[in-house]
Coordinates of C-alpha atoms and ligand atoms in Angstrom, one line a residue:
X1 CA 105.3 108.7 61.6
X2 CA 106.1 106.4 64.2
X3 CA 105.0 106.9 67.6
X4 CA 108.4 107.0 70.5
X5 CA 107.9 105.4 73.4
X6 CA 110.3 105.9 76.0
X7 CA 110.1 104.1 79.4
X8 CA 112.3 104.7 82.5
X9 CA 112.8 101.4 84.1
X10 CA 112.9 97.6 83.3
X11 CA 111.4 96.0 86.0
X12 CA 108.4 93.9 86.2
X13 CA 106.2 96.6 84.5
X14 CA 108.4 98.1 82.1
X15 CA 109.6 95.1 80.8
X16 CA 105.8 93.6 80.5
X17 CA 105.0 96.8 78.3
X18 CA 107.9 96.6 76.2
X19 CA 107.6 93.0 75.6
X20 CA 103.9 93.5 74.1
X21 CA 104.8 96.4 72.2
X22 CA 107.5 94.3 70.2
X23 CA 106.9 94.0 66.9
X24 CA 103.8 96.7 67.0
X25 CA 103.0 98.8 63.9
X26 CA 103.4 102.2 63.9
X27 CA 105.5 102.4 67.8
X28 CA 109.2 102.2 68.2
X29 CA 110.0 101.9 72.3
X30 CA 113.3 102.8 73.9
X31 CA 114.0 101.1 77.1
X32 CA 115.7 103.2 79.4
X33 CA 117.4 101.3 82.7
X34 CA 119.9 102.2 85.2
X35 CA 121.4 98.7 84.9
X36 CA 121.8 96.8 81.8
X37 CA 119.4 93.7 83.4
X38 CA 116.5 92.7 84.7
X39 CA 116.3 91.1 87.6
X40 CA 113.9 89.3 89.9
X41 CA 113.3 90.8 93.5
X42 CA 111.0 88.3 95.1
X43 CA 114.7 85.9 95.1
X44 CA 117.4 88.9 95.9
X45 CA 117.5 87.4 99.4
X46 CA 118.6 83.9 98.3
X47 CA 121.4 85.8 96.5
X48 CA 122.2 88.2 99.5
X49 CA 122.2 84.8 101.4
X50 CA 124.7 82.5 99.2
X51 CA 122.1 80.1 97.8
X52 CA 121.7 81.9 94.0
X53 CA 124.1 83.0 92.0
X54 CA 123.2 86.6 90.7
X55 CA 122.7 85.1 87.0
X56 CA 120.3 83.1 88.1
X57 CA 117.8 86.0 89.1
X58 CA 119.1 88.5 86.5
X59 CA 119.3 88.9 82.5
X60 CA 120.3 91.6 80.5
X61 CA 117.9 93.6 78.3
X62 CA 119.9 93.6 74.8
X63 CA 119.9 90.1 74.8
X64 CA 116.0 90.2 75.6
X65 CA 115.8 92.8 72.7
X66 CA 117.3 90.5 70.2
X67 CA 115.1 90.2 66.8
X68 CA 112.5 92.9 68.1
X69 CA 113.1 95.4 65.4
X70 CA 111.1 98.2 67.0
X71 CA 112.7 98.2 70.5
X72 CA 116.0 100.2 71.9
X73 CA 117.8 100.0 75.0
X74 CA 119.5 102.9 76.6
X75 CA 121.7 102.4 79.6
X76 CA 121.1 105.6 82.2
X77 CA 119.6 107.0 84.9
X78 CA 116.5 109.1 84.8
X79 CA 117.8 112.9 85.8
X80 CA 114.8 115.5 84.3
X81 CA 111.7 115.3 82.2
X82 CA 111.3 118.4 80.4
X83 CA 107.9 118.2 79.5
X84 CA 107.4 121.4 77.4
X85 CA 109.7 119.8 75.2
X86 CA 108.5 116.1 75.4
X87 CA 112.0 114.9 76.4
X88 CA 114.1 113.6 79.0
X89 CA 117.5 114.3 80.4
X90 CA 119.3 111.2 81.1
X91 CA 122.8 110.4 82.9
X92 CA 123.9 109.8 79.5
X93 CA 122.0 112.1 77.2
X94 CA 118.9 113.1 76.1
X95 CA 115.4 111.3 74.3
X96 CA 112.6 113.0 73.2
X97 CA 109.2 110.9 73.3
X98 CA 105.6 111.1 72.0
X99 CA 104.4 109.4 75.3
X100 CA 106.8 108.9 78.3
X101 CA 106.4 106.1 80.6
X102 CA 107.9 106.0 84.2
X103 CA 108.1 102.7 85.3
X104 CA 110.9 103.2 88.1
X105 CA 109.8 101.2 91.2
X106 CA 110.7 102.2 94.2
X107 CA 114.0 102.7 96.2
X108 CA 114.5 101.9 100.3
X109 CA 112.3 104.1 102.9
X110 CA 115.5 104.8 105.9
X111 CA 112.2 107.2 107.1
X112 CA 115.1 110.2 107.5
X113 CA 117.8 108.4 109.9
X114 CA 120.7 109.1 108.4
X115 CA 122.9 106.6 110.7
X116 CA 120.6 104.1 109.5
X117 CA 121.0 105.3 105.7
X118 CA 125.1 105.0 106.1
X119 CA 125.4 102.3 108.3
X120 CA 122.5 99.4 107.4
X121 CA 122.4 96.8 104.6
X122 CA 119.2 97.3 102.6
X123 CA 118.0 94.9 100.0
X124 CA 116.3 96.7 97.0
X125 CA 119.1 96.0 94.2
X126 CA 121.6 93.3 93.1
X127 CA 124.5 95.3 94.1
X128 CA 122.4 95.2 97.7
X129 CA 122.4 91.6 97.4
X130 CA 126.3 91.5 96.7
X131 CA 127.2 93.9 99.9
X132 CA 125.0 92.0 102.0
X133 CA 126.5 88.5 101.2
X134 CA 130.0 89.8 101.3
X135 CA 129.2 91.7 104.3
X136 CA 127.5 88.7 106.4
X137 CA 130.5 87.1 105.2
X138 CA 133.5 89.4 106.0
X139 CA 131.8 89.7 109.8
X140 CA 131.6 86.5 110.5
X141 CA 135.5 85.7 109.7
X142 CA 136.2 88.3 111.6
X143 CA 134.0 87.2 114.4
X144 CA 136.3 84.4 114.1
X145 CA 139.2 85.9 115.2
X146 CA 137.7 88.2 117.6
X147 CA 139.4 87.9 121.1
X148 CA 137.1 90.9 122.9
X149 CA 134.0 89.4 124.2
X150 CA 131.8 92.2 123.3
X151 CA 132.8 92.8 119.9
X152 CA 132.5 88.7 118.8
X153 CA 128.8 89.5 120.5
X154 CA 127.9 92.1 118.0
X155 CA 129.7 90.1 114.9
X156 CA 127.5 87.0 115.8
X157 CA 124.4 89.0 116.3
X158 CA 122.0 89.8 113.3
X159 CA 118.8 92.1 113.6
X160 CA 116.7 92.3 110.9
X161 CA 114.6 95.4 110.7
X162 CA 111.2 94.7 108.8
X163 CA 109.0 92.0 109.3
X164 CA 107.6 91.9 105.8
X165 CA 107.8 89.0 103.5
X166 CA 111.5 90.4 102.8
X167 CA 112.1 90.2 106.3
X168 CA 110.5 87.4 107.1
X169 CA 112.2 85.2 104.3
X170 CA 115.8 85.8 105.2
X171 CA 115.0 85.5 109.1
X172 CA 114.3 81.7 108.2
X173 CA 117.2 81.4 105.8
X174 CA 119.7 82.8 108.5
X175 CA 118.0 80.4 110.8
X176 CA 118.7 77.4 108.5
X177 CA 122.1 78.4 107.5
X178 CA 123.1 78.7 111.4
X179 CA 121.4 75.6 112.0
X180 CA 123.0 73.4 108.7
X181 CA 125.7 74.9 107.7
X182 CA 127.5 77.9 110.8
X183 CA 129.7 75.1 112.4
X184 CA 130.4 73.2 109.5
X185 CA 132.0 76.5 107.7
X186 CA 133.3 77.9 110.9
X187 CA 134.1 75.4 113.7
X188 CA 136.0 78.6 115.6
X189 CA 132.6 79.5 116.0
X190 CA 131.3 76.3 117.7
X191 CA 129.4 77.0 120.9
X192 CA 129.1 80.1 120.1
X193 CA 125.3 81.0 120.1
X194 CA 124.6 83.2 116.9
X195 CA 121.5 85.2 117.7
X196 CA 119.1 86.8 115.1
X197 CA 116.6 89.0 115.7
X198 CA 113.8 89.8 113.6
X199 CA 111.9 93.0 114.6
X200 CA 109.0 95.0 113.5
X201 CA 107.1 98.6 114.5
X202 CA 103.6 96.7 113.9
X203 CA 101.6 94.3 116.0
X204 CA 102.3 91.0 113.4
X205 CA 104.6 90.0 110.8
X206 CA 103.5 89.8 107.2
X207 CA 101.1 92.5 107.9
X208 CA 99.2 92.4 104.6
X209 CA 98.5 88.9 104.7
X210 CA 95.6 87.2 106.6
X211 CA 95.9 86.2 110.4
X212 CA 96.7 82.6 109.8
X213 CA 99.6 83.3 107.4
X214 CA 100.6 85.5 110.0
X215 CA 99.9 83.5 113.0
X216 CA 102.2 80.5 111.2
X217 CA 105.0 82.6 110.2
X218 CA 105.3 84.2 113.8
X219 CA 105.0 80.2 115.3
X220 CA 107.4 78.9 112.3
X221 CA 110.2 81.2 113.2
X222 CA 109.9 81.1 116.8
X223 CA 110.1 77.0 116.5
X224 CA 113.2 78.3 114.2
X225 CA 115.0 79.9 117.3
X226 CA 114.2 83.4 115.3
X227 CA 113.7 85.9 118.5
X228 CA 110.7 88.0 117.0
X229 CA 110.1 91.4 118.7
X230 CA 107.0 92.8 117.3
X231 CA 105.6 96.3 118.3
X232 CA 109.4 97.5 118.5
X233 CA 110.4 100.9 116.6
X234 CA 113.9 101.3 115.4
X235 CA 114.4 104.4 116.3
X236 CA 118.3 104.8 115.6
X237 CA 121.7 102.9 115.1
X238 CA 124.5 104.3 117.2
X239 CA 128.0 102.7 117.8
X240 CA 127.1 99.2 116.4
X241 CA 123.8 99.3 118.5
X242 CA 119.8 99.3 117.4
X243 CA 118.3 101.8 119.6
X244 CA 114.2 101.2 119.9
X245 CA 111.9 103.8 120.4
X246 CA 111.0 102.2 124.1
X247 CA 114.8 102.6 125.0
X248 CA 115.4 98.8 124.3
X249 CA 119.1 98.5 122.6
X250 CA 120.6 95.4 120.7
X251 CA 124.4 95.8 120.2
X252 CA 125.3 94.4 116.9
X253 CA 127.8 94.8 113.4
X254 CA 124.9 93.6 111.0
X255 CA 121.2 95.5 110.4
X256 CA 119.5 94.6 107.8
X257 CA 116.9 96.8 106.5
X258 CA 113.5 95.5 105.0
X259 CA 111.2 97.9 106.7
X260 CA 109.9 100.3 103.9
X261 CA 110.1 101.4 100.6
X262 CA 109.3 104.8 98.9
X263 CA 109.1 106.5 95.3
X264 CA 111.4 108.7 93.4
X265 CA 110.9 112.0 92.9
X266 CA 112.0 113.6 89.4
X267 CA 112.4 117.3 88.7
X268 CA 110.1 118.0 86.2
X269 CA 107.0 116.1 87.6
X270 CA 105.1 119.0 89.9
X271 CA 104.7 118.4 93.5
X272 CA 100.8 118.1 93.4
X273 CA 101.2 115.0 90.9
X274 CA 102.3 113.0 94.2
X275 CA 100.7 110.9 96.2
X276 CA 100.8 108.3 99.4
X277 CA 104.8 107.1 99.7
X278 CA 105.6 109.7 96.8
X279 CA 103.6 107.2 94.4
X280 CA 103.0 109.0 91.2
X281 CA 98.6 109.9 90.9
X282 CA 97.6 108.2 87.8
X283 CA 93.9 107.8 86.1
X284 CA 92.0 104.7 85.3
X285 CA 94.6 104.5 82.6
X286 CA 97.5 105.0 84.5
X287 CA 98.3 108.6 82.8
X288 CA 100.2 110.8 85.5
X289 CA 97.3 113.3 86.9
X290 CA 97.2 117.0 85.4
X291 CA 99.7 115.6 82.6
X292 CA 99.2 114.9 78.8
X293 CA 101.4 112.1 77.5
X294 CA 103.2 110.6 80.9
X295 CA 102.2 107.6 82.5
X296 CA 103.5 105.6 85.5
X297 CA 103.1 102.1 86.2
X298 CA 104.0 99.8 88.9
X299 CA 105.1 100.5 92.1
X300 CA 105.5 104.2 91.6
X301 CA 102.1 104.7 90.8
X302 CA 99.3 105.5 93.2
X303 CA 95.9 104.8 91.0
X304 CA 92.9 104.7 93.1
X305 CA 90.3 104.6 90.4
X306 CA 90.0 100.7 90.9
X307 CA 86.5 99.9 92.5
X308 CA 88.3 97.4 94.6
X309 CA 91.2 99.2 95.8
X310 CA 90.0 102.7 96.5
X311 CA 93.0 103.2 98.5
X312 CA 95.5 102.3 95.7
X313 CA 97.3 98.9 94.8
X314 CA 99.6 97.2 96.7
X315 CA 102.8 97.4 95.7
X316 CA 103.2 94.0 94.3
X317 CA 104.9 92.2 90.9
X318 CA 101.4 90.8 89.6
X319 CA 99.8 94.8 89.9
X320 CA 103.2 96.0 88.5
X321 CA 103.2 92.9 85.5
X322 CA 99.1 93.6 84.6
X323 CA 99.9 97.5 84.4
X324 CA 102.4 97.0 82.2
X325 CA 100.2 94.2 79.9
X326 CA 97.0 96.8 79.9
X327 CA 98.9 99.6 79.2
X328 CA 100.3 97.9 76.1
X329 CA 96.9 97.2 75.1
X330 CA 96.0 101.5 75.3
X331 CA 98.9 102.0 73.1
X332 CA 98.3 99.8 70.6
X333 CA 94.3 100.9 70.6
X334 CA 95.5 104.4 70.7
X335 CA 97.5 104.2 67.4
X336 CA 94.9 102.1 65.7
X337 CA 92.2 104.7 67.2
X338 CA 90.0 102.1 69.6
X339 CA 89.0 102.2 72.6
X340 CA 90.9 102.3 75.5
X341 CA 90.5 99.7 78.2
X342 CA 90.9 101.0 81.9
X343 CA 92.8 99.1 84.7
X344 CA 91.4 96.7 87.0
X345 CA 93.4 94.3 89.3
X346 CA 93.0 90.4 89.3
X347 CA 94.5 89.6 92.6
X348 CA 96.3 86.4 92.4
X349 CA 97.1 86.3 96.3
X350 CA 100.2 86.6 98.0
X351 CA 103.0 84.5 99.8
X352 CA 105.9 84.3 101.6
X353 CA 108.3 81.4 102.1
X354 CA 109.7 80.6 105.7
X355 CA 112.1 77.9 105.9
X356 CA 112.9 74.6 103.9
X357 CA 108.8 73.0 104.0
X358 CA 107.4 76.3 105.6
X359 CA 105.2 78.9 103.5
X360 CA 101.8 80.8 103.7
X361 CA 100.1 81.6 101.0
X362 CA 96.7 83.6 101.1
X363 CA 94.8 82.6 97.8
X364 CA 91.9 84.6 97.0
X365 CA 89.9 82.8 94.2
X366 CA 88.4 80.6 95.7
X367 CA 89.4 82.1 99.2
X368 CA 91.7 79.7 100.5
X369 CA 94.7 79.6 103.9
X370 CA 97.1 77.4 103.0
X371 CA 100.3 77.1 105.2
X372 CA 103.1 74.7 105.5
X373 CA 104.6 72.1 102.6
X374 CA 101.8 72.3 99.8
X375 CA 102.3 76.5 100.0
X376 CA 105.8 76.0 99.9
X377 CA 105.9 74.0 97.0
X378 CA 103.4 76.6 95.5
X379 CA 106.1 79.3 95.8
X380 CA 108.8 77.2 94.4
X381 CA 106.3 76.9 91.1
X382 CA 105.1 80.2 91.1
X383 CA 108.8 81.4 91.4
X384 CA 110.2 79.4 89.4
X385 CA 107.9 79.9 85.9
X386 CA 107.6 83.7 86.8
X387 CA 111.8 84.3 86.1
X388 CA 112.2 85.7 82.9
X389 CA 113.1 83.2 80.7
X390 CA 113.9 79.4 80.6
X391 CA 117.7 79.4 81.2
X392 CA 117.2 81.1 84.4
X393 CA 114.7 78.8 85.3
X394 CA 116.6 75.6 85.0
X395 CA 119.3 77.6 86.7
X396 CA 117.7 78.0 89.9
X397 CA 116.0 74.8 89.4
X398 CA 119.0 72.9 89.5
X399 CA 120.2 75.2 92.4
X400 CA 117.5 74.4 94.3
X401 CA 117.6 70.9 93.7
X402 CA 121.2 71.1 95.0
X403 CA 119.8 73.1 98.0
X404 CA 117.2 70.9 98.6
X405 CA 119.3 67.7 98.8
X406 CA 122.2 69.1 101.3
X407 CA 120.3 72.0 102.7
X408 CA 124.0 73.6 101.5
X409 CA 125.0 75.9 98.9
X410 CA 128.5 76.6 97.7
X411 CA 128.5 80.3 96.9
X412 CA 129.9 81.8 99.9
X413 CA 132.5 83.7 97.9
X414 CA 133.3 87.1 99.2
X415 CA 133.7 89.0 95.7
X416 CA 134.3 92.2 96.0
X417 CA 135.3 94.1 92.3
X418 CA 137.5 96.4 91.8
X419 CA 136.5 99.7 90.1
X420 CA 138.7 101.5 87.5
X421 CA 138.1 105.1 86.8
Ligands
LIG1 C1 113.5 92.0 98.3 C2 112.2 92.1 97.6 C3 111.3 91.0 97.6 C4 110.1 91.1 97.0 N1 109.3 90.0 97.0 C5 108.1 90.0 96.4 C6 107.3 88.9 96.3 O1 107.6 87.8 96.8 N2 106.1 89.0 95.6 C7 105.7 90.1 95.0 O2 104.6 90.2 94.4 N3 106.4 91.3 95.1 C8 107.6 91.2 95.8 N4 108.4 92.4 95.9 C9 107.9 93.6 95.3 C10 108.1 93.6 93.8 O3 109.4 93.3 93.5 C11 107.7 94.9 93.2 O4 106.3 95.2 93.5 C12 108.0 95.0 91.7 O5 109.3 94.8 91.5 C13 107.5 96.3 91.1 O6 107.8 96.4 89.8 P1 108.2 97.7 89.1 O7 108.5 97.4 87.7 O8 107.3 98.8 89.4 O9 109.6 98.2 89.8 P2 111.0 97.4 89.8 O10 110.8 96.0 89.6 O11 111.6 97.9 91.1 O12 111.8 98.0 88.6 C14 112.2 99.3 88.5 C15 113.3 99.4 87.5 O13 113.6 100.8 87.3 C16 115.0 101.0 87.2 N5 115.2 102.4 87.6 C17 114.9 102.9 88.9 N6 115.2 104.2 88.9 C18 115.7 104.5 87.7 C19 116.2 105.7 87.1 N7 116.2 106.9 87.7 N8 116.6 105.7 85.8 C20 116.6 104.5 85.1 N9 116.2 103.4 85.6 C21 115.7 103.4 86.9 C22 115.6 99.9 88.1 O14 116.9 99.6 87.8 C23 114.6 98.8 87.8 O15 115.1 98.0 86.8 C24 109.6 92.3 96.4 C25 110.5 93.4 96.4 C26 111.7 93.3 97.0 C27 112.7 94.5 97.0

């Protein structure tokens, strides 16, 4: 008999483990996703911003699926695992499995303020994306026909909560659209001094990175007329004002929100198989702790078995893709009775882009700083080949040739669809 595997979520792991158990002996998978795509976080900001079109960062799993036999997709949301039962109660039915795979990422951390929750634009999803772009949008025609003084302030002021490489990223793009492209879209707005603000609870941006990247991305934005305010706390947003935990207050329409994610929690997982940021405790083989046939992988899973991150992984698309890839191995050993092989992270580095020419990459085999043009063109590559397949990648290719040529995009369309019950 076949073995069922059903995974919750298509991301970067989920996808990985379903693409290596195509065509496997003896395994049929079920892919189960909220959406009916994939899609690439590391370039939702260029999409939030204008300079992608969402098709360029997204696909849709069926078409992924076509010609591997042994693979399903089934569009809904996780609700319930009943595990005495091996099954799972979805938003539109019910599987059972053989082994259950919870791949789910991670959703935005508002840390409990609620007027944050309502009122902020976070960037997790593509619909995220889409409300931020048409949002950034809407409030700067409107700032355009503002007549108060005080409100045209607030619609031409931007604070960016999170200095992260999410944070950090669409700080320089704002910068370079206001430099290349604000008067030339909006000449009402000539003269008018567009601030943006880019603020963070820690001592340094990119926090995880090494001094120098974070050294130069703190210099870069500066030089970028980006007003960094670093040890600053958010504590609330009131009225169309950021209220810090030292009493400090910026007035404005637009907070974005890259400061934090955190895991899901599902009914039928117990409390004690939690962890750090509600990541799910897993083995050396990324089984959920005190379970028998559930596993999580990527950035819902806390595994500190790894002798080189006793603290757990960072939550990162290269940990996310090789959990996915080794836990595909374990299957197919499992149903051909071998061996299993247990996890270990090969850290390919990390980076984040700044501007146009600007990026820091930390690269850790051989240990290397690089910062500046030959980073930056090191994220374009690395970016580029890791999409998902080759149409997407001569997409944004040819968008960012486009880009790069008149520092201009032309995909500042505020679309907003209509929804039919
Ligand atoms: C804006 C942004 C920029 C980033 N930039 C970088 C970067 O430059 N480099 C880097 O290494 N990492 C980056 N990351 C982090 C990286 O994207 C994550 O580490 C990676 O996506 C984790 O992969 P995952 O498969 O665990 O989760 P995800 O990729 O988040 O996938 C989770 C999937 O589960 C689905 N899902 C969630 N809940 C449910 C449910 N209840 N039912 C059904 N389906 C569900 C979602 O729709 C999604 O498809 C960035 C993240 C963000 C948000």
């Amino acid at each position: 008999m076949k073995k069922e595997i059903v995974i919750i979520g298509g991301g970067f792991a989920g996808i990985n483990l379903a693409k290596r158990l195509a065509n496997t002996k003896g395994i049929h998978v079920t892919l189960v996703d909220k959406n009916n795509y994939n899609f690439f976080p590391p370039l939702l900001y260029q999409v939030a911003t204008g300079f992608l079109e969402v098709s360029n960062i997204c696909y849709p799993f069926r078409k992924l699926f076509h010609y591997k036999k042994n693979i399903s997709f089934r569009l809904g949301e996780l609700q319930k695992i009943v595990q005495d039962e091996n099954k799972v109660v979805l938003s539109t039915g019910e599987l059972s499995y053989h082994y259950l795979v919870l791949a789910t990422g991670t959703e935005s951390n508002f840390f409990g303020i609620e007027n944050i929750r309502k009122a902020a634009l976070p960037m997790k999803t593509v619909d995220d994306a889409i409300e931020m772009r048409n949002y950034l949008l809407q409030k700067t025609e409107d700032a355009t026909i503002a007549t108060d003084e005080t409100e045209k302030k607030k619609l031409t002021t931007i604070v960016i909560a999170g200095g992260g490489p999410t944070g950090v990223e669409i700080a320089g793009m704002l910068a370079e659209m206001r430099k290349n492209i604000l008067e030339k879209d909006y000449p009402e707005l000539k003269g008018i001094k567009v601030c943006i603000y880019l603020v963070d609870a820690a001592p340094t941006l990119l926090t995880p990175m090494s001094k120098e990247a974070q050294q130069y991305a703190y210099g870069t934005l500066i030089k970028m007329g980006v007003d960094v305010k670093l040890n600053k706390l958010v504590k609330d947003y009131i009225d169309d004002t950021v209220i810090f935990a030292d009493g400090e207050k910026i007035p404005t329409k637009m907070l974005l929100w890259t400061a934090g994610v955190t895991s899901k929690v599902f009914e039928g997982i117990p409390k004690e198989c939690y962890g750090r940021g509600r990541r799910l405790l897993v083995d050396e083989y990324n089984k959920v702790q005190g379970t028998q046939n559930i596993y999580a992988i990527g950035d819902t899973s806390l595994q500190t078995s790894d002798k080189n991150f006793p603290q757990g992984h960072p939550q990162l698309a290269q940990v996310a893709i090789q959990h996915g890839k080794n836990l595909a191995k374990n299957f197919k050993a499992m149903v051909s009775r071998q061996n299993q092989k247990p996890f270990a992270y090969n850290d390919k580095g990390s980076m984040a882009i700044i501007g146009r020419s600007k990026a820091a990459a930390d690269i850790p085999k051989p240990k290397m700083r690089i910062n500046g043009f030959i980073a930056w063109i090191m994220w374009l590559f690395v970016h580029l080949f890791s999409l998902i397949n080759y149409r997407n990648r001569i997409k944004t290719m040819y968008n960012w040739t486009v880009a790069y040529f008149t520092k201009d995009q032309s995909l500042r369309m505020i679309i907003r669809p209509g929804i039919k019950s």
